[in-house]
XYZ file of C-alpha atoms in Angstrom:
750
model
C 0.000 0.000 0.000
C 1.241 3.468 -0.822
C -1.349 5.829 0.633
C -1.020 9.528 0.047
C 0.281 11.788 2.780
C -2.450 14.155 3.947
C -1.893 17.729 2.881
C -1.116 20.465 5.431
C -3.447 23.261 6.449
C -4.421 26.381 4.568
C -3.720 29.824 5.980
C -6.583 31.745 4.472
C -9.822 30.360 5.901
C -11.686 30.776 9.166
C -13.852 27.669 8.703
C -13.401 24.461 6.734
C -16.343 23.390 4.586
C -16.071 19.653 4.071
C -18.092 18.618 1.008
C -19.767 15.231 1.494
C -22.081 15.184 -1.528
C -20.023 12.752 -3.642
C -20.386 10.225 -0.830
C -23.320 10.990 1.450
C -25.380 12.557 -1.312
C -24.822 9.970 -4.029
C -25.339 6.922 -1.820
C -28.696 8.349 -0.716
C -30.291 8.541 -4.176
C -31.631 5.644 -6.228
C -29.756 6.500 -9.419
C -26.063 5.794 -9.928
C -24.008 8.729 -11.202
C -21.603 7.684 -13.974
C -17.979 7.733 -12.906
C -17.020 10.345 -15.497
C -19.670 12.717 -14.149
C -18.452 12.121 -10.590
C -14.941 13.093 -11.611
C -16.154 16.237 -13.397
C -18.178 17.161 -10.306
C -15.148 16.745 -8.030
C -13.049 18.811 -10.440
C -15.630 21.597 -10.316
C -15.683 21.545 -6.514
C -11.908 21.822 -6.395
C -11.974 24.694 -8.893
C -14.390 26.512 -6.571
C -11.901 26.282 -3.705
C -13.307 23.311 -1.769
C -10.352 21.822 0.083
C -11.843 18.736 1.751
C -14.139 16.282 -0.041
C -15.584 12.971 1.089
C -15.633 11.225 -2.265
C -16.758 7.648 -1.643
C -17.881 4.845 0.679
C -15.885 1.619 0.654
C -18.740 -0.851 1.031
C -19.689 -3.945 -0.997
C -21.070 -3.000 -4.419
C -24.067 -5.309 -3.892
C -25.126 -3.085 -0.976
C -24.363 0.281 -2.554
C -23.878 0.008 -6.321
C -23.559 3.817 -6.355
C -20.130 3.356 -4.721
C -18.790 0.520 -6.868
C -16.214 2.874 -8.422
C -14.910 4.161 -5.064
C -11.250 3.285 -5.668
C -11.192 4.934 -9.098
C -12.818 8.074 -7.725
C -10.283 8.298 -4.903
C -7.361 7.849 -7.270
C -8.639 10.739 -9.371
C -9.385 12.987 -6.416
C -5.939 12.617 -4.849
C -4.392 13.906 -8.078
C -5.598 17.377 -7.074
C -2.858 19.036 -5.022
C -4.085 20.777 -1.913
C -7.244 18.736 -1.402
C -7.880 16.394 1.519
C -9.626 13.321 0.119
C -11.865 11.456 2.547
C -13.766 8.204 2.372
C -16.281 6.515 4.648
C -15.374 3.011 5.834
C -17.779 0.957 7.969
C -15.280 -1.766 8.846
C -11.721 -3.059 8.602
C -12.179 -4.448 5.093
C -13.384 -1.099 3.840
C -10.446 0.638 5.504
C -7.984 -1.707 3.784
C -9.463 -0.845 0.393
C -9.581 2.889 1.108
C -5.950 2.998 2.274
C -4.884 1.038 -0.783
C -6.621 3.616 -2.965
C -4.657 6.411 -1.278
C -7.157 8.369 0.820
C -5.930 11.111 3.136
C -8.592 10.601 5.776
C -10.959 7.847 6.930
C -14.394 8.439 8.419
C -16.073 5.675 10.406
C -19.804 5.918 11.204
C -20.479 5.156 14.862
C -24.149 5.488 15.797
C -25.034 7.105 19.098
C -28.415 5.376 18.829
C -28.312 1.673 19.636
C -31.220 0.987 17.259
C -29.646 2.923 14.387
C -26.315 1.155 14.844
C -27.931 -2.239 14.353
C -29.933 -1.022 11.348
C -27.079 0.846 9.686
C -24.024 -1.398 10.187
C -25.478 -4.555 11.806
C -23.250 -4.052 14.847
C -23.739 -2.743 18.349
C -22.108 0.521 19.358
C -19.554 -1.394 21.421
C -18.699 -3.595 18.454
C -18.220 -0.502 16.286
C -15.761 0.971 18.799
C -13.760 -2.258 18.610
C -13.952 -2.154 14.800
C -12.640 1.395 14.928
C -9.804 0.217 17.165
C -8.863 -2.396 14.579
C -8.944 0.207 11.801
C -6.705 2.494 13.879
C -4.179 -0.326 14.313
C -4.207 -0.983 10.566
C -3.806 2.710 9.799
C -0.903 3.016 12.258
C 0.822 0.066 10.627
C 0.471 0.934 6.944
C -0.376 4.650 6.676
C 0.329 6.564 9.905
C -0.150 9.909 8.186
C -3.807 9.189 7.402
C -6.291 10.761 9.795
C -9.175 8.800 11.326
C -12.470 10.415 12.287
C -15.394 8.883 14.135
C -18.638 10.371 12.865
C -21.194 10.031 15.664
C -24.452 9.716 13.744
C -27.882 10.215 15.352
C -26.140 12.209 18.069
C -29.139 14.510 18.513
C -31.917 11.934 18.272
C -33.091 9.026 16.150
C -36.276 8.214 14.234
C -35.870 4.548 15.221
C -35.102 5.046 18.891
C -36.285 8.546 19.687
C -34.259 10.329 22.374
C -30.524 9.601 22.563
C -29.151 10.481 26.050
C -26.427 13.101 25.837
C -24.307 11.268 28.415
C -24.183 8.285 26.054
C -23.093 10.498 23.148
C -20.235 12.045 25.121
C -19.143 8.707 26.556
C -19.135 7.172 23.064
C -17.054 10.050 21.688
C -14.449 9.558 24.416
C -14.361 5.813 23.694
C -13.728 6.502 19.996
C -10.801 8.786 20.779
C -9.389 6.231 23.213
C -9.704 3.607 20.467
C -7.452 5.596 18.144
C -9.551 8.180 16.294
C -8.049 11.675 16.058
C -11.486 13.309 15.856
C -15.057 12.682 16.884
C -17.712 14.767 15.144
C -21.439 14.995 15.816
C -24.056 14.316 13.156
C -27.724 15.319 13.198
C -28.602 12.395 10.943
C -32.369 12.805 11.125
C -32.785 16.549 11.548
C -33.903 16.420 15.187
C -31.390 18.974 16.512
C -32.172 22.504 17.603
C -29.678 25.336 18.260
C -29.885 25.116 22.061
C -29.187 21.372 21.944
C -26.334 21.886 19.467
C -24.666 24.456 21.708
C -25.040 22.271 24.776
C -23.791 19.042 23.195
C -20.811 20.568 21.398
C -19.859 22.421 24.577
C -19.881 19.113 26.449
C -18.017 17.358 23.632
C -15.217 19.927 23.630
C -14.967 19.843 27.422
C -14.658 16.043 27.292
C -12.244 15.475 24.388
C -10.807 18.945 23.763
C -9.033 19.388 20.439
C -10.291 15.977 19.282
C -13.775 17.465 18.844
C -14.471 17.323 15.115
C -16.998 18.487 12.562
C -20.661 19.436 12.781
C -22.697 17.404 10.277
C -26.167 18.948 10.180
C -29.253 17.942 8.218
C -31.951 20.311 7.080
C -34.855 17.849 7.362
C -36.843 20.218 9.575
C -35.407 23.480 8.280
C -32.941 24.167 11.112
C -29.739 23.168 9.334
C -28.173 26.638 9.014
C -29.360 27.708 12.467
C -27.716 24.628 13.937
C -24.480 25.294 12.036
C -24.440 28.844 13.386
C -24.982 27.520 16.917
C -22.070 25.109 16.475
C -19.874 27.908 15.127
C -20.706 30.011 18.179
C -19.450 27.125 20.325
C -16.104 27.128 18.524
C -16.690 24.464 15.850
C -14.677 25.313 12.750
C -15.366 22.344 10.426
C -18.773 21.777 8.814
C -19.956 18.938 6.599
C -22.410 19.862 3.852
C -23.592 18.668 0.475
C -23.872 20.556 -2.805
C -27.542 20.901 -3.675
C -28.499 19.470 -0.279
C -28.238 15.865 -1.436
C -28.167 13.263 1.301
C -30.053 11.442 3.965
C -29.973 8.082 5.668
C -31.796 5.082 4.214
C -31.741 3.395 7.635
C -33.389 6.324 9.426
C -36.909 6.885 8.051
C -37.696 10.522 7.407
C -34.080 11.655 7.189
C -33.389 13.687 4.085
C -31.295 16.608 3.034
C -27.865 17.614 4.247
C -27.206 21.290 4.805
C -26.785 22.893 1.371
C -23.125 23.759 0.789
C -23.989 26.832 -1.277
C -26.242 28.279 1.469
C -23.741 27.449 4.219
C -20.870 29.123 2.378
C -23.023 32.175 1.649
C -24.003 32.468 5.314
C -20.403 32.439 6.516
C -19.108 34.739 3.780
C -21.935 37.203 4.447
C -20.853 37.198 8.110
C -17.265 37.967 7.100
C -16.114 34.457 8.024
C -13.738 33.180 5.360
C -14.365 29.828 3.706
C -11.857 30.159 0.861
C -14.614 29.169 -1.591
C -15.654 31.172 -4.648
C -19.461 31.195 -4.579
C -19.967 31.791 -8.299
C -17.764 28.787 -9.102
C -19.540 26.783 -6.422
C -22.888 27.542 -8.066
C -21.374 26.444 -11.373
C -20.438 23.092 -9.796
C -24.162 22.253 -9.773
C -24.008 21.737 -13.553
C -22.024 18.453 -13.520
C -24.177 17.313 -10.584
C -27.345 17.869 -12.591
C -25.803 16.279 -15.678
C -24.853 13.159 -13.744
C -28.224 12.860 -11.987
C -30.807 14.140 -14.461
C -34.168 14.637 -12.819
C -32.839 14.413 -9.253
C -34.029 17.454 -7.265
C -31.343 19.736 -5.895
C -31.915 22.423 -3.319
C -30.463 25.732 -2.202
C -31.759 29.253 -1.715
C -28.556 31.126 -2.531
C -28.119 29.611 -6.021
C -31.760 30.286 -6.877
C -31.824 33.882 -5.606
C -28.302 34.767 -6.703
C -25.796 36.861 -4.783
C -26.810 40.287 -3.428
C -25.831 43.353 -5.436
C -22.266 44.332 -4.561
C -21.596 41.138 -2.612
C -17.872 40.359 -2.403
C -16.832 37.023 -0.959
C -13.352 35.685 -0.302
C -12.160 33.483 -3.165
C -9.394 30.962 -2.539
C -6.234 32.623 -1.287
C -7.867 35.924 -0.398
C -7.339 37.773 2.861
C -9.625 40.182 4.668
C -6.665 42.143 5.994
C -4.459 44.788 4.421
C -0.707 44.917 4.919
C 0.356 47.502 7.451
C 3.392 48.207 5.318
C 3.784 50.613 2.403
C 5.704 49.249 -0.578
C 9.219 50.613 -1.143
C 9.694 53.221 -3.785
C 9.404 51.747 -7.241
C 8.110 48.398 -5.994
C 4.890 46.689 -5.093
C 3.826 44.609 -2.179
C 3.212 41.027 -3.248
C -0.122 39.413 -2.552
C -0.602 36.180 -0.665
C 0.546 32.968 -2.258
C -1.884 30.287 -3.360
C -3.271 28.694 -0.200
C -2.153 25.286 0.879
C -4.615 22.525 1.680
C -6.082 22.264 5.164
C -5.110 19.823 7.845
C -5.900 21.476 11.178
C -9.598 21.071 11.798
C -10.049 23.710 14.475
C -8.366 26.879 13.261
C -8.934 29.711 15.664
C -11.345 27.790 17.851
C -11.434 27.512 21.609
C -11.522 23.926 22.767
C -12.572 24.828 26.258
C -16.203 25.539 25.524
C -15.667 29.257 26.038
C -17.286 31.762 23.743
C -15.930 31.384 20.226
C -13.695 34.143 18.902
C -15.087 36.468 16.299
C -13.880 36.497 12.722
C -11.443 39.372 13.067
C -8.020 38.595 11.605
C -5.184 37.663 13.922
C -3.101 40.623 15.181
C -0.301 40.279 12.623
C -2.344 39.192 9.608
C -1.056 41.161 6.621
C 2.514 41.243 7.958
C 5.068 39.335 5.902
C 8.236 37.944 7.500
C 11.187 36.516 5.581
C 13.394 34.466 7.875
C 16.885 33.049 7.435
C 16.922 30.912 10.567
C 17.731 27.456 11.861
C 17.857 25.495 15.140
C 15.686 27.064 17.893
C 16.212 30.757 18.645
C 15.466 32.298 15.245
C 12.693 29.839 14.344
C 10.976 30.569 17.677
C 10.701 34.231 16.737
C 9.107 33.352 13.392
C 6.784 30.794 14.969
C 5.405 33.359 17.416
C 4.737 35.869 14.647
C 3.251 33.143 12.422
C 0.964 31.854 15.179
C -0.283 35.425 15.534
C -1.166 35.690 11.859
C 1.974 36.839 10.049
C 2.894 35.171 6.771
C 6.334 33.743 7.547
C 8.504 32.608 4.633
C 11.355 30.347 5.702
C 14.320 30.507 3.327
C 16.148 27.191 3.551
C 19.336 25.989 1.866
C 19.148 23.402 -0.901
C 18.484 20.126 0.854
C 16.679 21.862 3.689
C 17.388 23.198 7.141
C 19.752 20.733 8.859
C 17.527 20.998 11.933
C 15.144 18.671 10.084
C 17.569 15.753 10.524
C 18.770 16.224 14.105
C 18.687 13.210 16.404
C 18.218 12.804 20.146
C 17.215 15.956 21.997
C 16.972 17.845 18.698
C 14.634 15.393 16.968
C 11.539 17.484 17.654
C 13.027 20.933 17.009
C 11.762 21.390 13.452
C 8.060 20.545 13.925
C 7.962 22.410 17.228
C 9.326 25.710 15.963
C 8.404 25.823 12.263
C 4.639 25.453 12.128
C 2.512 28.028 10.297
C 5.371 28.839 7.898
C 6.059 28.537 4.189
C 9.290 27.126 2.786
C 11.368 28.173 -0.188
C 14.774 26.560 -0.757
C 17.418 28.842 -2.300
C 21.141 28.488 -2.900
C 22.442 31.778 -1.501
C 25.929 30.961 -2.766
C 24.675 31.743 -6.272
C 23.848 35.306 -7.202
C 20.467 34.317 -8.622
C 19.538 32.803 -5.273
C 20.394 36.048 -3.489
C 18.460 38.014 -6.117
C 15.383 35.847 -5.507
C 15.735 36.413 -1.758
C 15.901 40.174 -2.340
C 12.697 40.057 -4.392
C 10.922 38.374 -1.490
C 12.381 40.836 1.011
C 11.068 43.692 -1.144
C 7.555 42.523 -0.227
C 8.326 41.946 3.460
C 7.817 43.888 6.654
C 10.307 41.924 8.744
C 13.550 40.068 8.050
C 14.756 37.660 10.746
C 18.117 35.873 10.855
C 20.376 33.999 13.263
C 23.594 33.464 11.339
C 27.036 34.201 12.740
C 28.028 37.881 12.664
C 29.062 39.021 9.183
C 27.398 36.228 7.178
C 24.359 38.240 6.115
C 26.519 41.281 5.324
C 28.715 39.193 3.013
C 25.611 38.006 1.172
C 24.386 41.570 0.725
C 21.476 40.798 3.042
C 22.632 42.671 6.152
C 20.632 45.429 7.794
C 22.573 48.313 6.248
C 22.085 47.004 2.714
C 18.381 46.277 3.199
C 17.720 49.584 4.951
C 19.201 51.404 1.957
C 16.658 49.607 -0.242
C 13.731 50.109 2.132
C 13.963 52.369 5.208
C 10.764 50.791 6.585
C 12.221 47.298 6.954
C 12.365 45.788 10.454
C 15.459 43.614 10.798
C 15.746 41.102 13.654
C 19.121 39.518 14.438
C 19.371 36.660 16.938
C 22.891 36.363 18.319
C 24.869 34.837 21.144
C 25.809 38.219 22.590
C 24.838 41.819 22.038
C 27.669 43.978 20.595
C 30.594 44.081 22.998
C 33.703 42.160 24.057
C 31.996 38.752 23.733
C 30.247 39.249 20.408
C 32.871 37.301 18.457
C 32.311 34.158 20.522
C 30.191 31.216 19.401
C 27.345 30.779 21.860
C 25.025 27.905 22.625
C 22.255 27.681 25.185
C 24.487 25.565 27.431
C 27.428 27.951 27.020
C 25.480 30.963 28.252
C 23.822 28.969 31.023
C 27.283 28.129 32.342
C 28.705 31.639 32.033
C 25.482 33.396 33.000
C 24.859 31.825 36.400
C 21.857 29.668 35.462
C 23.694 26.314 35.508
C 25.199 27.242 38.902
C 21.732 27.953 40.289
C 20.162 24.806 38.816
C 22.724 22.240 39.966
C 23.907 21.142 43.355
C 26.938 22.927 44.903
C 29.966 22.023 42.839
C 27.835 20.376 40.154
C 26.533 23.010 37.696
C 23.664 21.699 35.607
C 21.957 23.148 32.554
C 18.209 23.643 32.714
C 16.137 20.806 31.271
C 14.984 22.712 28.185
C 16.394 25.276 25.732
C 15.317 28.185 27.907
C 17.607 30.810 26.416
C 17.057 29.784 22.804
C 13.284 29.844 23.243
C 13.143 33.019 25.313
C 15.729 34.693 23.082
C 13.413 34.044 20.133
C 10.490 35.365 22.169
C 12.355 38.591 22.880
C 13.243 38.815 19.182
C 9.526 38.593 18.379
C 8.687 41.175 21.057
C 11.341 43.449 19.562
C 9.824 42.993 16.093
C 6.365 43.817 17.451
C 7.741 46.933 19.149
C 9.532 47.985 15.968
C 6.366 47.540 13.892
C 4.400 49.642 16.376
C 7.112 52.300 16.308
C 7.093 52.259 12.513
C 3.412 53.145 12.537
C 4.369 56.326 14.432
C 7.599 57.252 12.663
C 7.351 55.628 9.233
C 10.811 54.090 9.697
C 11.914 50.571 10.511
C 14.858 49.649 12.694
C 17.223 46.867 13.654
C 16.311 44.607 16.568
C 18.964 42.484 18.275
C 18.219 39.668 20.691
C 20.850 37.523 22.384
C 21.300 34.341 24.370
C 23.693 35.711 26.986
C 21.731 38.826 27.865
C 18.559 36.727 27.968
C 20.202 34.391 30.467
C 21.332 37.336 32.607
C 17.738 38.591 32.595
C 16.593 35.182 33.849
C 19.000 35.170 36.803
C 18.389 38.847 37.572
C 16.281 37.865 40.579
C 19.294 36.146 42.133
C 21.491 39.157 41.383
C 18.936 41.341 43.136
C 18.826 38.900 46.051
C 22.544 39.546 46.560
C 21.994 43.291 46.183
C 19.270 43.181 48.828
C 20.901 40.827 51.349
C 24.623 41.050 50.673
C 24.684 37.239 50.575
C 25.211 35.200 47.398
C 22.259 33.124 46.278
C 22.761 29.432 46.932
C 22.068 26.895 44.166
C 18.420 25.907 44.086
C 18.900 22.388 45.594
C 20.562 23.891 48.693
C 18.875 27.280 48.850
C 17.207 28.705 51.893
C 13.633 28.709 50.724
C 11.362 31.674 51.292
C 8.739 29.177 52.498
C 9.046 26.375 55.004
C 7.109 23.665 53.183
C 8.073 23.975 49.529
C 9.612 20.682 48.513
C 9.335 17.251 46.919
C 8.098 14.485 49.218
C 8.699 10.771 48.652
C 5.644 8.813 49.778
C 4.149 5.302 49.582
C 5.527 3.102 46.848
C 8.380 5.510 46.164
C 6.089 7.985 44.402
C 7.003 11.634 44.584
C 4.871 14.753 44.847
C 5.656 18.442 45.284
C 3.835 20.049 48.223
C 3.800 23.700 49.274
C 2.457 25.640 52.261
C 3.312 29.305 51.699
C 1.275 31.346 54.177
C 0.181 31.265 57.794
C -3.410 30.581 56.732
C -2.292 27.655 54.573
C -0.250 26.312 57.508
C -3.367 26.213 59.672
C -5.331 24.478 56.896
C -2.515 21.971 56.295
C -2.226 21.076 59.996
C -5.992 20.610 60.323
C -6.216 18.461 57.177
C -3.421 16.120 58.282
C -4.016 15.963 62.042
C -1.025 18.063 63.059
C -2.629 20.002 65.869
C 0.497 19.949 68.029
C 2.605 21.504 65.301
C -0.074 24.080 64.558
C -0.060 25.162 68.224
C 3.742 25.072 68.647
C 4.849 28.704 69.319
C 8.133 27.995 67.521
C 6.142 27.646 64.276
C 3.819 30.624 64.555
C 4.912 32.458 61.395
C 6.271 31.463 58.015
C 9.696 32.845 58.893
C 9.656 30.848 62.141
C 8.955 27.721 60.151
C 11.736 28.505 57.661
C 14.183 28.737 60.580
C 12.861 25.417 61.918
C 13.177 23.441 58.685
C 16.050 21.310 60.028
C 13.783 19.585 62.557
C 10.349 20.325 61.072
C 10.787 18.779 57.634
C 11.880 15.305 58.864
C 8.727 15.175 61.010
C 6.512 16.130 58.093
C 8.193 13.667 55.738
C 7.718 10.837 58.233
C 4.090 11.839 58.853
C 3.240 11.758 55.133
C 5.463 8.855 54.038
C 2.713 6.212 54.224
C 0.155 8.232 52.262
C -0.492 7.653 48.557
C 0.523 10.483 46.232
C -2.987 10.494 44.766
C -4.500 10.747 48.239
C -2.250 13.670 49.135
C -3.102 15.385 45.845
C -6.832 14.992 46.524
C -6.530 16.539 49.991
C -4.367 19.421 48.786
C -6.741 20.129 45.905
C -9.809 20.002 48.151
C -8.169 22.389 50.621
C -6.872 24.790 47.964
C -3.207 24.114 48.809
C -0.463 24.163 46.130
C 0.751 20.753 44.931
C 2.044 19.080 41.775
C 2.688 15.536 40.578
C 6.182 14.907 39.276
C 5.412 14.583 35.576
C 7.639 13.488 32.702
C 7.307 15.410 29.409
C 5.811 12.473 27.502
C 3.016 12.197 30.080
C 1.755 15.647 29.085
C 0.243 14.167 25.909
C -2.397 12.633 28.195
C -2.804 15.571 30.577
C -6.550 16.014 31.212
C -6.317 19.803 31.470
C -4.549 20.123 28.130
C -7.081 17.744 26.588
C -9.995 19.777 27.913
C -8.615 23.158 26.863
C -7.255 22.078 23.481
C -3.750 23.149 24.502
C -2.169 20.519 22.233
C -2.782 20.729 18.477
C -2.167 18.225 15.651
C 1.294 18.588 14.136
C 3.019 16.757 11.288
C 6.396 15.306 12.235
C 9.430 15.210 9.956
C 8.615 11.661 8.831
C 4.966 12.462 8.033
C 3.467 10.958 11.180
C 1.025 13.095 13.122
C 1.499 14.029 16.757
C 0.433 16.931 18.981
C 2.316 20.059 19.982
C 1.767 22.786 22.597
C 0.097 25.975 21.403
C 1.130 29.448 22.541
C 0.348 29.756 26.265
C -2.193 32.577 26.061
C -5.629 33.212 24.601
C -7.110 35.908 22.374
C -10.858 36.247 22.841
C -10.850 32.964 24.738
C -8.887 30.925 22.169
C -5.229 30.011 21.915
C -3.751 30.905 18.502
C -4.025 27.779 16.387
C -1.973 25.904 13.815
C -3.161 26.892 10.361
C -0.206 25.542 8.368
C 1.707 22.380 9.154
C 5.537 22.577 9.212
C 6.471 22.897 5.542
C 8.287 20.335 3.514
C 11.573 21.516 2.028
C 10.767 24.011 -0.723
C 7.054 23.260 -0.495
C 6.153 26.802 -1.556
C 9.150 27.561 -3.779
C 7.321 27.730 -7.110
C 4.327 29.687 -5.782
C 6.548 32.255 -4.070
C 8.779 32.650 -7.113
C 5.765 33.189 -9.364
C 4.458 35.776 -6.948
C 7.852 37.468 -7.012
C 7.546 37.831 -10.792
C 9.494 34.844 -12.113
C 8.113 32.994 -15.116
C 7.854 29.247 -15.556
C 10.898 29.129 -17.814
C 13.017 30.999 -15.280
C 11.878 28.706 -12.468
C 12.685 25.644 -14.571
C 16.125 27.056 -15.329
C 16.713 27.697 -11.627
C 15.834 24.105 -10.853
C 18.126 22.750 -13.537
C 21.012 24.659 -11.939
C 20.015 23.771 -8.354
C 19.490 27.431 -7.480
C 16.131 26.479 -5.994
C 14.505 23.341 -4.684
């Protein structure tokens, strides 16, 4: 099997409209659309800007003759670059066939209604979860890059069963995720849902499974399809299934007919200013091959019949609703956005916590273009922050790619962690044509970011002085080991500056300096580079002029240990390394308890001391006059702490955590980094987002640790493949196809 790798996400949409007509619609009508007409219909949908299409069901042809050509349809659909091709599979055999055909994503129907499950797939809900588990194992073995979604049908009610308890829906969704699905979406199969129910159930779903919450699949059987989609959007849902012409239904649920009409759904969002990336006029035109392939079949939709309002302007593929904050340099023009890439992230800009959904305003730095010449951690962190906040970040890589892509050991995750939401162009800067291409891109940029050794960019003609002469408004960010001074010639690494900047001394035991357990200076140095760029852009709005920003590892490290410097200034006594420090609080330490488990416990005020003593039966210590105040207890640590350790040694860590949490006292389990993938808080808040690793596998990565309007900035473009956007960016910069071909023949670009 050689399944296709799913495409990454697109930067220019606020919601993803997932077209399900070629599957859900066609399998619900009596006639069979000829394969050639299916392919023309899919082509028309792609031309309109649809970037995710469910094209087939892999079921026996005797059951659904409409889907007998599923493999051929998939093979055609995956030939369209930038389109996620989905297929429905009811079982392991169907999944095998779909993966062999090359789908990007599998959808498995799991009925929330027990009666519907037996009617639809002849299995109980529990059996379907086990079938999904088997499909997940197969996918992991043969096509780990393919995404698996559980579509929870009849989630809002069932014509066979009637009411479907919400607790059962949420429990089933969690079971599907535990079985290996990346997403669980909710489907109103029979049109029973109402907006209040939609809000409530999606809020519960997102609270239960966080970022795994998937699409809203609404039917218009009782006329509430669009209202229910709007309710889901208000709860933070950002992926919506719909069908061109409203085709669809469920033959095993009497009375179910009519998916939400794609044309009406797109019009609703575009009229609200919410970008879909779909050209409505071309979408209306896609009804022609549908009608040709199903002559006489009724199709629905108000927007196509009424036409677009006078003066209506939507957002065709690749468009942006924001204007660059930068004026073009004299004699030049500011380039427009490149052709959008296909979507992968299914929850762009959405809050996974159930909080109010953000509005459709662009991210703070939308319209800002950054060209970065960076590698490793510090420089890429700066670009990642700006990209997460909406900037278009173009990563210029050498031929063959950034060497960070191939690091082993502790560096194996650097590239996907720090290069999301970026575009890649590979240029040979040792050839003059490569430098010239870089200069064309810089001419359209607001910010240039680099972290080469001093002098490298100047020798290439890409230093600040040269670029400022071309464009006085350019903001130039340099990430270095040291700010200008006696050390600036030295080669710096995070560990180097930790050793010379006091951090390793403070982290280790006396006589045993130890670097911190993460790249604190590289990451924070990149953060300060981004803050400097933001400050420079704000200043440029006032003065009209750009400036050079310099960020450094050493000075960042000194900033981090400034508190210990100030401790010496205040007390006249050097700060002791953290393992042997005199703590400001008496109980502020790691305790080893039953079974050798460890837990951090803290009691940092006199009120907390009283609560702690009451909770653990330490009345004598509470009443001991030698322990009246926090400072008294600090002075008594030599004899107090052994008593407390002995008193708590036979307690379970979980028991201690429960008491501390109930009493509002600070505590923490001792957690390893890999355990954070299963952290319930991160799952509930959506703090981890899907990310594509260097080898194409999908994992999850932390988002920026703050929210805007209740939502953490999301991943809207997966880490780019080497040179993934080279041709599009060169065309935008004015190069013709012949020039690009010549560049490739001479290895100037990749």
